[in-house]
PDB file of C-alpha atoms in Angstrom:
ATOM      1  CA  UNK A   1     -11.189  11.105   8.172  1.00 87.00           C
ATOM      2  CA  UNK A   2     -14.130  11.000   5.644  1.00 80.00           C
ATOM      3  CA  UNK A   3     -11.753  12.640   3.412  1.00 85.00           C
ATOM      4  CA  UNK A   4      -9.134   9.472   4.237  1.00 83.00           C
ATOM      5  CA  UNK A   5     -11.663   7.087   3.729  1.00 73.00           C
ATOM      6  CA  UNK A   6     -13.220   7.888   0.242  1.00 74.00           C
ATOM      7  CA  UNK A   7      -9.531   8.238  -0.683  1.00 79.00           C
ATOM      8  CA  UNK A   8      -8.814   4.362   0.177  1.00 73.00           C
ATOM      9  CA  UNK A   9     -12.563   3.700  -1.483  1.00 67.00           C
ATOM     10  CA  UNK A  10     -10.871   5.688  -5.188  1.00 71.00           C
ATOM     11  CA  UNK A  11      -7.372   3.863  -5.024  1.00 73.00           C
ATOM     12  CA  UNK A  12      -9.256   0.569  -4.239  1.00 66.00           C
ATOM     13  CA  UNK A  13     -12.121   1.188  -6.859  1.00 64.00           C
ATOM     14  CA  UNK A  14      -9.214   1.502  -9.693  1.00 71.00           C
ATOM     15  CA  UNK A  15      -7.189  -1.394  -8.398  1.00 65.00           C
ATOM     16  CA  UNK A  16     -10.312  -4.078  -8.885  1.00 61.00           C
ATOM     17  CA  UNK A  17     -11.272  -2.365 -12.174  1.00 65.00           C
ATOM     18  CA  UNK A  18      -7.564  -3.229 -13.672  1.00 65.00           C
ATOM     19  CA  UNK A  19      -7.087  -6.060 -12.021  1.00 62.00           C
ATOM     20  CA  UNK A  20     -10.613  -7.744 -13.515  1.00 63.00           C
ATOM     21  CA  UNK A  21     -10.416  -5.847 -16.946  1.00 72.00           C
ATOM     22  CA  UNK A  22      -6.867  -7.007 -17.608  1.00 73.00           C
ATOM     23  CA  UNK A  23      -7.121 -10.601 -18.625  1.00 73.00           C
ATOM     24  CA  UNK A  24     -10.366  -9.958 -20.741  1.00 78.00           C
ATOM     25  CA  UNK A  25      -8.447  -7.887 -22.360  1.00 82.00           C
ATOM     26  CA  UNK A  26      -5.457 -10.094 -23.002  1.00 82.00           C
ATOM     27  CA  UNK A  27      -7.837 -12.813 -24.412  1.00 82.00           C
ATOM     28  CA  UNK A  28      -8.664 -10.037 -27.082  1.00 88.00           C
ATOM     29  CA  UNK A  29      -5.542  -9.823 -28.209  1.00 89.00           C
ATOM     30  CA  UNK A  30      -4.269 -13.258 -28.116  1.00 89.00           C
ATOM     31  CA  UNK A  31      -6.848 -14.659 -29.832  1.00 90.00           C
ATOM     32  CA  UNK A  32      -7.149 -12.414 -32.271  1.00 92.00           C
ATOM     33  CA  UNK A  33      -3.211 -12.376 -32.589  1.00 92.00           C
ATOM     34  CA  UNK A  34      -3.608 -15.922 -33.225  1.00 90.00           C
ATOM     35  CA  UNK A  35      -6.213 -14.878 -35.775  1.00 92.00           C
ATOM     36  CA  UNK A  36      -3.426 -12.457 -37.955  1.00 91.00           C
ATOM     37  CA  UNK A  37      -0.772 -14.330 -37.695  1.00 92.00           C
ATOM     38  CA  UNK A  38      -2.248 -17.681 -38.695  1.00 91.00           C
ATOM     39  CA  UNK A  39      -5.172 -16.733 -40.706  1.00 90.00           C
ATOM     40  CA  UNK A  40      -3.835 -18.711 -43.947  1.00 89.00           C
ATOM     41  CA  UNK A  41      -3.244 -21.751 -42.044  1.00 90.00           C
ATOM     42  CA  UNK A  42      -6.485 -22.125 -40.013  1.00 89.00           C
ATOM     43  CA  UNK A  43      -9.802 -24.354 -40.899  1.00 91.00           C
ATOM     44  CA  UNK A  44     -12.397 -22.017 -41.135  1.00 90.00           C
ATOM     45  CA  UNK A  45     -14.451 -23.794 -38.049  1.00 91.00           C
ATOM     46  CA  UNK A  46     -11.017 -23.102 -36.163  1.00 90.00           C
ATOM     47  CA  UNK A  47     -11.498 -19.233 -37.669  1.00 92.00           C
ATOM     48  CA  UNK A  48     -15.449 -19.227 -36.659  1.00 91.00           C
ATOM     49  CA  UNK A  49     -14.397 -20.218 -32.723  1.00 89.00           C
ATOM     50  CA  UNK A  50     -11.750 -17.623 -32.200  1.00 89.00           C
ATOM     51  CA  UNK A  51     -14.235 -15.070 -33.870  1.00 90.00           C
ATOM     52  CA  UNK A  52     -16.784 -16.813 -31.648  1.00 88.00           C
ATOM     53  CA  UNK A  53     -14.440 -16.349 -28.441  1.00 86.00           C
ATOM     54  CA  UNK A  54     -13.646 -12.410 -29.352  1.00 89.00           C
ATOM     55  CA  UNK A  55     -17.374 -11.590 -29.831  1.00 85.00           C
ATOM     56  CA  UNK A  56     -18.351 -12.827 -26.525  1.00 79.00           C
ATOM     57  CA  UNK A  57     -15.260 -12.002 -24.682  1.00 81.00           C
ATOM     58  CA  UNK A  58     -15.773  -8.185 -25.966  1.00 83.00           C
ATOM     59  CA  UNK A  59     -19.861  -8.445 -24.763  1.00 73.00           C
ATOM     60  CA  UNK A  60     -19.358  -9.715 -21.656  1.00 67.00           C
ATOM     61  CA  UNK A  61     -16.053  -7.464 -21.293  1.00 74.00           C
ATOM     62  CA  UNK A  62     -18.613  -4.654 -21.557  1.00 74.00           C
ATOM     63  CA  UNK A  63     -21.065  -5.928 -18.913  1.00 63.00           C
ATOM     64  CA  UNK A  64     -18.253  -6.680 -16.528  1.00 65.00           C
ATOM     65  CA  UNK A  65     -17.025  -2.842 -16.748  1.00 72.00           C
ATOM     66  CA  UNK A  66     -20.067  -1.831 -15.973  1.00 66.00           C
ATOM     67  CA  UNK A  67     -20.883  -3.998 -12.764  1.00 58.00           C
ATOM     68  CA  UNK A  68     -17.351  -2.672 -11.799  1.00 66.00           C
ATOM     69  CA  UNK A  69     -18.261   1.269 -12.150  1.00 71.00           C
ATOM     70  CA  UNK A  70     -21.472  -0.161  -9.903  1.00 63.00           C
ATOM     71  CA  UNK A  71     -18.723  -1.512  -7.949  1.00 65.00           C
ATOM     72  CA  UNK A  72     -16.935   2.204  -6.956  1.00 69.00           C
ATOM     73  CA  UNK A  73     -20.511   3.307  -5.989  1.00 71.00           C
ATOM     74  CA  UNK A  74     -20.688   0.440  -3.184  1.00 70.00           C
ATOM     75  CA  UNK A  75     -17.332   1.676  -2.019  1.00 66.00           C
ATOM     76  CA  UNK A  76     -18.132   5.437  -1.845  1.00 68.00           C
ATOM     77  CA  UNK A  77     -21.565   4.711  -0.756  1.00 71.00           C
ATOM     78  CA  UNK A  78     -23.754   5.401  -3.436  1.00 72.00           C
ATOM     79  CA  UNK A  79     -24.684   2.709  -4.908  1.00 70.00           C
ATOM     80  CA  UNK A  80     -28.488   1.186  -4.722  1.00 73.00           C
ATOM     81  CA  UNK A  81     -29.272  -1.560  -3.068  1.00 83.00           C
ATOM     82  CA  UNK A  82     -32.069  -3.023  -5.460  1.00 89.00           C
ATOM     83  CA  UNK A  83     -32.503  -6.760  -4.476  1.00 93.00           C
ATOM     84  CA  UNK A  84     -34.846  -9.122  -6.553  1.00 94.00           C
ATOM     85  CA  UNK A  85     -35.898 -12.598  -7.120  1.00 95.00           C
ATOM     86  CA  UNK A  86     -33.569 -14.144  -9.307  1.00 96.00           C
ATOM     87  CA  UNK A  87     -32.803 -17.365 -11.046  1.00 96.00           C
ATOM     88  CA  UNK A  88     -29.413 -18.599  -9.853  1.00 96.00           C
ATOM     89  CA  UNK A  89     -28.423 -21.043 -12.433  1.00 96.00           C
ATOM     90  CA  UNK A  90     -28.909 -17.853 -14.785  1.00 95.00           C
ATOM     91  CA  UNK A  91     -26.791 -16.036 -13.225  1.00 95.00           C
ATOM     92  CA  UNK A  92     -24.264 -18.431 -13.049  1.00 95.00           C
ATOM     93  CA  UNK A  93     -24.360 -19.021 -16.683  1.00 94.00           C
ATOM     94  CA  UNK A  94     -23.602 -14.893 -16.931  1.00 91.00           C
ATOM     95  CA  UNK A  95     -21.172 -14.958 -15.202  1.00 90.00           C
ATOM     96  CA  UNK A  96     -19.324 -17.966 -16.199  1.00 90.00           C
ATOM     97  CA  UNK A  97     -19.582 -16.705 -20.087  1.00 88.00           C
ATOM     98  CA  UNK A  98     -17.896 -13.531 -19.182  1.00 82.00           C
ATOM     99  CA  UNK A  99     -14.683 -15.612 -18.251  1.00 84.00           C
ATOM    100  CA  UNK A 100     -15.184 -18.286 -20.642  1.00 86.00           C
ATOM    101  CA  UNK A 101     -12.660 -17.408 -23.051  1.00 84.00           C
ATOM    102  CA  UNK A 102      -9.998 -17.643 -20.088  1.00 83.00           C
ATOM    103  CA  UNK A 103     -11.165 -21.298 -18.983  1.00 88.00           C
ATOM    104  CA  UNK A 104     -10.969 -22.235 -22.672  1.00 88.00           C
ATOM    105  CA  UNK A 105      -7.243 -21.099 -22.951  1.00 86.00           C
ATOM    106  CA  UNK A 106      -6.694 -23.161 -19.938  1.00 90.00           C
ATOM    107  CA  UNK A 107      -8.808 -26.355 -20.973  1.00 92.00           C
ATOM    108  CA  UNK A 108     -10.483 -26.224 -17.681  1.00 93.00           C
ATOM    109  CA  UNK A 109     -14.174 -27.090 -17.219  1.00 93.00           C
ATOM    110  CA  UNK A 110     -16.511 -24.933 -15.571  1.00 93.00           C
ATOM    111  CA  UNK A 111     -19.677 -26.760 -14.541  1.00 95.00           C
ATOM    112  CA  UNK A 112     -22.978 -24.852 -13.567  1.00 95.00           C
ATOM    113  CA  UNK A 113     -25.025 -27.773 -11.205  1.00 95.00           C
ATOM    114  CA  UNK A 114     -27.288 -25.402  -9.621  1.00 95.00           C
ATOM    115  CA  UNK A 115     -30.821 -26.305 -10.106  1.00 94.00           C
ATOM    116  CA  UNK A 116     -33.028 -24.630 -12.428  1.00 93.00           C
ATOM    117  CA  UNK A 117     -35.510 -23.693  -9.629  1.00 92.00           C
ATOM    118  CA  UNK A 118     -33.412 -22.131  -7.218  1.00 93.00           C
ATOM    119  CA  UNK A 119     -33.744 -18.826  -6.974  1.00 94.00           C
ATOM    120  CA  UNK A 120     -31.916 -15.921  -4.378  1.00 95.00           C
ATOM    121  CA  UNK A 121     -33.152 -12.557  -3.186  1.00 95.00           C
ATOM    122  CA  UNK A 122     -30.238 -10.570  -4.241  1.00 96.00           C
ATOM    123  CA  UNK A 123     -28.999  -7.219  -5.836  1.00 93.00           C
ATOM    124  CA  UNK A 124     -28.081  -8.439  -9.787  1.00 92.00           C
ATOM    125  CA  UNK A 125     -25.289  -6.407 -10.477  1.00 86.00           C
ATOM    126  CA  UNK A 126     -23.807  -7.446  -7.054  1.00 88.00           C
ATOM    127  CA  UNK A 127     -24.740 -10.934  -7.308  1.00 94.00           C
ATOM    128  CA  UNK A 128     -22.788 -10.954 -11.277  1.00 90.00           C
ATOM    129  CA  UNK A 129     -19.614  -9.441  -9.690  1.00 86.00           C
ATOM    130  CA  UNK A 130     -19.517 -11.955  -7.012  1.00 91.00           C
ATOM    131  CA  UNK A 131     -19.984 -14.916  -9.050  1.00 94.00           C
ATOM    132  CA  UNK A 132     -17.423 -13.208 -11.206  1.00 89.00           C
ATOM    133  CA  UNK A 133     -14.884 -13.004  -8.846  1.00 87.00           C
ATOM    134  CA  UNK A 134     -14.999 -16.589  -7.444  1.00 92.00           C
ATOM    135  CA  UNK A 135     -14.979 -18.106 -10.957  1.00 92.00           C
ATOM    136  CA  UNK A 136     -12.055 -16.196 -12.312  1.00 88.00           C
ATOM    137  CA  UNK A 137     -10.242 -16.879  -8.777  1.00 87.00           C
ATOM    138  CA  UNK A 138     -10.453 -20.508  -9.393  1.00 91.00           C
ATOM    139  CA  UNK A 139      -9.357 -20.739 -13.109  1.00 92.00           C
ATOM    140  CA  UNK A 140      -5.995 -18.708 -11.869  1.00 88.00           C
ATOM    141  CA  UNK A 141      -5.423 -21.127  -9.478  1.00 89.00           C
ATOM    142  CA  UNK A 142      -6.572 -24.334 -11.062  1.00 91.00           C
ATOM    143  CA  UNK A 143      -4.282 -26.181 -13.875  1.00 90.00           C
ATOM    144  CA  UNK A 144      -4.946 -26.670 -17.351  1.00 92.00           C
ATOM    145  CA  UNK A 145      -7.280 -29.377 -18.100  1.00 93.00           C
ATOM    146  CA  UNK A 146      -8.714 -28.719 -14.285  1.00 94.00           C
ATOM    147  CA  UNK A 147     -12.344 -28.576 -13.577  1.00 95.00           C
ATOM    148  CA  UNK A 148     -14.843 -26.480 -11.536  1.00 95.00           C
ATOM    149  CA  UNK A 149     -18.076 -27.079 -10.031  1.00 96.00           C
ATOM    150  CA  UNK A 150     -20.402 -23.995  -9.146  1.00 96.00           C
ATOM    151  CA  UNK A 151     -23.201 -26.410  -6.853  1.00 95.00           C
ATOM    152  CA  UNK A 152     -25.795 -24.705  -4.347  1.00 93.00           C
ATOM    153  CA  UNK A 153     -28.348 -25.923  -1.668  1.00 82.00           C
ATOM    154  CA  UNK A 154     -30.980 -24.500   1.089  1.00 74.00           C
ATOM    155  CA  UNK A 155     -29.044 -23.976   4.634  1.00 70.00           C
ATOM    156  CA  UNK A 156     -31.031 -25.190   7.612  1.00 64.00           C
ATOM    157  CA  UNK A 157     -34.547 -26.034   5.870  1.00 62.00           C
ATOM    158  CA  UNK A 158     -36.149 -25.658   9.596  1.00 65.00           C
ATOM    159  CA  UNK A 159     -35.733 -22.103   9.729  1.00 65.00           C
ATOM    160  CA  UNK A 160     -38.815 -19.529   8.420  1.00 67.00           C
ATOM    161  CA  UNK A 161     -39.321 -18.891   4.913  1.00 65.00           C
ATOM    162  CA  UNK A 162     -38.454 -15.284   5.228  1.00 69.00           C
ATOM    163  CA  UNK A 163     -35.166 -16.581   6.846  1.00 78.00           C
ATOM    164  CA  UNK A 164     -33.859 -19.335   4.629  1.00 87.00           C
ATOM    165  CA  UNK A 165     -30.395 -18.913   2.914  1.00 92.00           C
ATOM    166  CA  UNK A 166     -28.814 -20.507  -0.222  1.00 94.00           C
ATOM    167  CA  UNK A 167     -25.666 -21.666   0.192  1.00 95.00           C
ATOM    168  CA  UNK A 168     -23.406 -21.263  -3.292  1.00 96.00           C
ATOM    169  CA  UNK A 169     -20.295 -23.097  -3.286  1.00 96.00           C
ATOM    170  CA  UNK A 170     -17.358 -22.645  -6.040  1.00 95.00           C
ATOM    171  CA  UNK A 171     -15.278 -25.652  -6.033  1.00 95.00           C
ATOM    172  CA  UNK A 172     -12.032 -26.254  -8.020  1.00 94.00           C
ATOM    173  CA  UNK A 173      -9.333 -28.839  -8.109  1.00 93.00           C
ATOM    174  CA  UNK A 174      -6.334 -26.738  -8.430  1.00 90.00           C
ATOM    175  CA  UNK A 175      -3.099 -26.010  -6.160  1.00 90.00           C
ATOM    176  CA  UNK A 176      -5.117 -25.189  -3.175  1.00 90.00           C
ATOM    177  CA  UNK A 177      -3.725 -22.953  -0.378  1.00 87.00           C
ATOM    178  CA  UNK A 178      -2.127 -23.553   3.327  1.00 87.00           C
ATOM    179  CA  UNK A 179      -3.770 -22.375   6.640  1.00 86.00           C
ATOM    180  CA  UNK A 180      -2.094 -19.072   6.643  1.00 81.00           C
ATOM    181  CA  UNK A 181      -2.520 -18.267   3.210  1.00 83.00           C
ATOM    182  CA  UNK A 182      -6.326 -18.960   3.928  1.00 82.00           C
ATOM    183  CA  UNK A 183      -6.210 -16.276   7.084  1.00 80.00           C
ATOM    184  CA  UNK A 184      -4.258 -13.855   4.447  1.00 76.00           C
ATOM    185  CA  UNK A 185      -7.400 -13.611   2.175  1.00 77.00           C
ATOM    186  CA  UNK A 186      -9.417 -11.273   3.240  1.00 70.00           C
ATOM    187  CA  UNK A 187      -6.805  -8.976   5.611  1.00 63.00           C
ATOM    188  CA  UNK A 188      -7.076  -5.192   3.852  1.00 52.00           C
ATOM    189  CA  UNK A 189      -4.305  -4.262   6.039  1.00 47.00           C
ATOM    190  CA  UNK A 190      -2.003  -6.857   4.227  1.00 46.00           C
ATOM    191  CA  UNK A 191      -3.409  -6.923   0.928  1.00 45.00           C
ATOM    192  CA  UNK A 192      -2.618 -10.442  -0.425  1.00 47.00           C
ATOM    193  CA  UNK A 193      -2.234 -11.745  -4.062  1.00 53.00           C
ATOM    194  CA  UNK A 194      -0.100 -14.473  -5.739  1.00 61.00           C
ATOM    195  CA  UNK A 195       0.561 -15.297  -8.820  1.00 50.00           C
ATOM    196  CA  UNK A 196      -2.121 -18.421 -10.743  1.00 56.00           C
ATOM    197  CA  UNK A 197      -0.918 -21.941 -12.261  1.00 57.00           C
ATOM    198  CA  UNK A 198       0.400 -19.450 -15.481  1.00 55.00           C
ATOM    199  CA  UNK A 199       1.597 -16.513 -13.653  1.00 53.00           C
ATOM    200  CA  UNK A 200      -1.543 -14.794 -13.950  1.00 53.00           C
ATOM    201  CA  UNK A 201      -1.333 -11.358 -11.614  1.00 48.00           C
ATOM    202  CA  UNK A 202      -3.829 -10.106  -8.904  1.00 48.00           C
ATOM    203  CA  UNK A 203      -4.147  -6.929  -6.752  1.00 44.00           C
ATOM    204  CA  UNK A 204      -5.629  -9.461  -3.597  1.00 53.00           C
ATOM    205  CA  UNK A 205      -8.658  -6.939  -3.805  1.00 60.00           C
ATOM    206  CA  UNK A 206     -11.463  -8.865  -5.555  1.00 70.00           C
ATOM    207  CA  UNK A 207     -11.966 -10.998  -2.626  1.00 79.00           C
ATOM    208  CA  UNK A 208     -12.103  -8.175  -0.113  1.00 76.00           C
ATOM    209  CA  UNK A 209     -14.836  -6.531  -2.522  1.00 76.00           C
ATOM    210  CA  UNK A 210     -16.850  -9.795  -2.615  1.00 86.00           C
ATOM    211  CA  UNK A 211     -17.223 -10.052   0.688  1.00 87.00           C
ATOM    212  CA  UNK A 212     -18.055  -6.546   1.581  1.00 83.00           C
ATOM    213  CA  UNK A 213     -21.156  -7.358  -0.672  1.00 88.00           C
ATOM    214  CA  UNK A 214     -22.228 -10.467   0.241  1.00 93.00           C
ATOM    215  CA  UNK A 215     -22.331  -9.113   3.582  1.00 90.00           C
ATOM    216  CA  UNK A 216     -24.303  -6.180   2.013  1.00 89.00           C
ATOM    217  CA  UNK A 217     -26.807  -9.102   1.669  1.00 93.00           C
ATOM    218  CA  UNK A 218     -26.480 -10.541   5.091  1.00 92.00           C
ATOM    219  CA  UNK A 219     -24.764 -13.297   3.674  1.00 94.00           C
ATOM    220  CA  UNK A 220     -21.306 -15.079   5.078  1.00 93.00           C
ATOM    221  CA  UNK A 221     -18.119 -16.320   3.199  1.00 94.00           C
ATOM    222  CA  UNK A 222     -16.144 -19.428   4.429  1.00 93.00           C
ATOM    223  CA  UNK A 223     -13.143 -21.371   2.460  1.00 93.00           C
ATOM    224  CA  UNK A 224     -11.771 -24.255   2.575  1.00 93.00           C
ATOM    225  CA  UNK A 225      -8.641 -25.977   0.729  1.00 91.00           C
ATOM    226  CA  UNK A 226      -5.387 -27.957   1.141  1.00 90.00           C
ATOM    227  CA  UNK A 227      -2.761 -27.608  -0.798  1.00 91.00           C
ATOM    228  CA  UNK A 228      -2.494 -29.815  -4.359  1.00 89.00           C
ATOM    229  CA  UNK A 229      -6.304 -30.656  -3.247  1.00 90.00           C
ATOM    230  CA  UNK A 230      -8.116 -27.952  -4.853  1.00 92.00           C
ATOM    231  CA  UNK A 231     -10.234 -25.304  -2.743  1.00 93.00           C
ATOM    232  CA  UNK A 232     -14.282 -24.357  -2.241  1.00 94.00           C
ATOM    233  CA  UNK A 233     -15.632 -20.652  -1.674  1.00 95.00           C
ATOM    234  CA  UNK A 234     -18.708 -21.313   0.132  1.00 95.00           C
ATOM    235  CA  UNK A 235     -21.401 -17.953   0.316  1.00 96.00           C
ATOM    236  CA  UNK A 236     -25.057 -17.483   1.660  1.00 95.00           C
ATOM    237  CA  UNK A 237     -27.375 -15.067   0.234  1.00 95.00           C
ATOM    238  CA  UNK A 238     -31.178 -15.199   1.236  1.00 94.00           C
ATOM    239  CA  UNK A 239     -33.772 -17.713  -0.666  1.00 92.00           C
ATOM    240  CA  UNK A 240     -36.248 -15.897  -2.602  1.00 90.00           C
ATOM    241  CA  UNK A 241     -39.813 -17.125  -1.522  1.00 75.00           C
TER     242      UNK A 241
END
């Protein structure tokens, strides 16, 4: 059964690392496609922000692999649990620059409102991947010239220090789901995945993986959307005192 299991925890491991690698990837070439094949007819501030694009597409590309090979450790049960004070709006802005080059191609807006002063008690390379997800989630489903908001506040400010949660909420005004699609989400019997406003692919595993570690952090996950209205990802993770 053990056996079983870490067999599941491989196939699953290289399904999220292809799925999240792939459109990095793509960027890379397109851009710099666009780069060889036009190179005598572009401005040279239009060559500077495709170069611009590829350089931090290819840095953050490199981080992202990384928090995924942290990733199969959390799955096979090896991974460290090292939680710390951190800076959320930080973190945000990490994460969001790692998919930047994809909301660019789309013209969608990705705005970072959390306070400077917020911060979470939470495992970093965790916290990245999770922020990760939900970003990249939205732009797929969210139309060009769309926007996102990543906003945050303090649940329940009556409860103890030690037990105070942030709540993080990624919001988007894209094509939103239905109630069943919503109860699909997170069912790793079923595994579900459909196709983003430009027919951009998913294995349906990045959620499942996002929840197993917010939950790693005592945290909850909730959505809520309507279709054409857009849809919010709402998380908890504890405040850091």
């Amino acid at each position: 059964e053990e056996l079983k299991e870490l067999n599941k925890s491989k196939d699953k491991m290289f399904s999220i690392i292809a799925h999240d690698l792939k459109d990095p990837f793509n960027s890379l070439l397109g851009f710099s496609e666009i780069l060889l094949d036009d190179f005598e007819t572009l401005s040279g501030e239009e060559i500077r922000d495709y170069v611009k694009i590829i350089n931090n597409t290819a840095k953050h590309s490199l981080n992202l692999l990384e928090n995924l090979l942290t990733w199969s450790r959390l799955l096979t049960g090896r991974l460290p649990f090292t939680p710390m004070k951190l800076l959320l709006a930080s973190e945000v802005d990490s994460a969001t620059t790692i998919v930047s080059s994809l909301a660019y191609r789309k013209r969608i807006t990705v705005d970072n409102l959390v306070p400077i002063d917020i911060a979470v008690f939470a495992d970093q390379n965790m916290l990245l991947s999770i922020l990760h997800n939900f970003v990249m989630n939205a732009i797929k489903f969210t139309n060009p010239g769309g926007k996102i908001e990543i906003d945050t506040g303090i649940a329940d400010d009556q409860l103890p220090e030690t037990e105070k949660k942030v709540i993080i909420s990624i919001r988007d005004n894209g094509i939103g789901m239905t109630e069943s699609e919503i109860e699909k989400l997170f069912q790793i019997k079923a595994l579900y995945s459909t196709s983003g406003t430009q027919n951009e692919k998913g294995t349906g595993l990045g959620l499942l993986l996002t929840r197993e570690m917010i939950e790693r952090h005592g945290g909850t996950i909730t959505v809520e959307s309507k279709p054409t209205k857009g849809s919010t990802f709402t998380f908890t993770l504890p405040a850091a005192l």
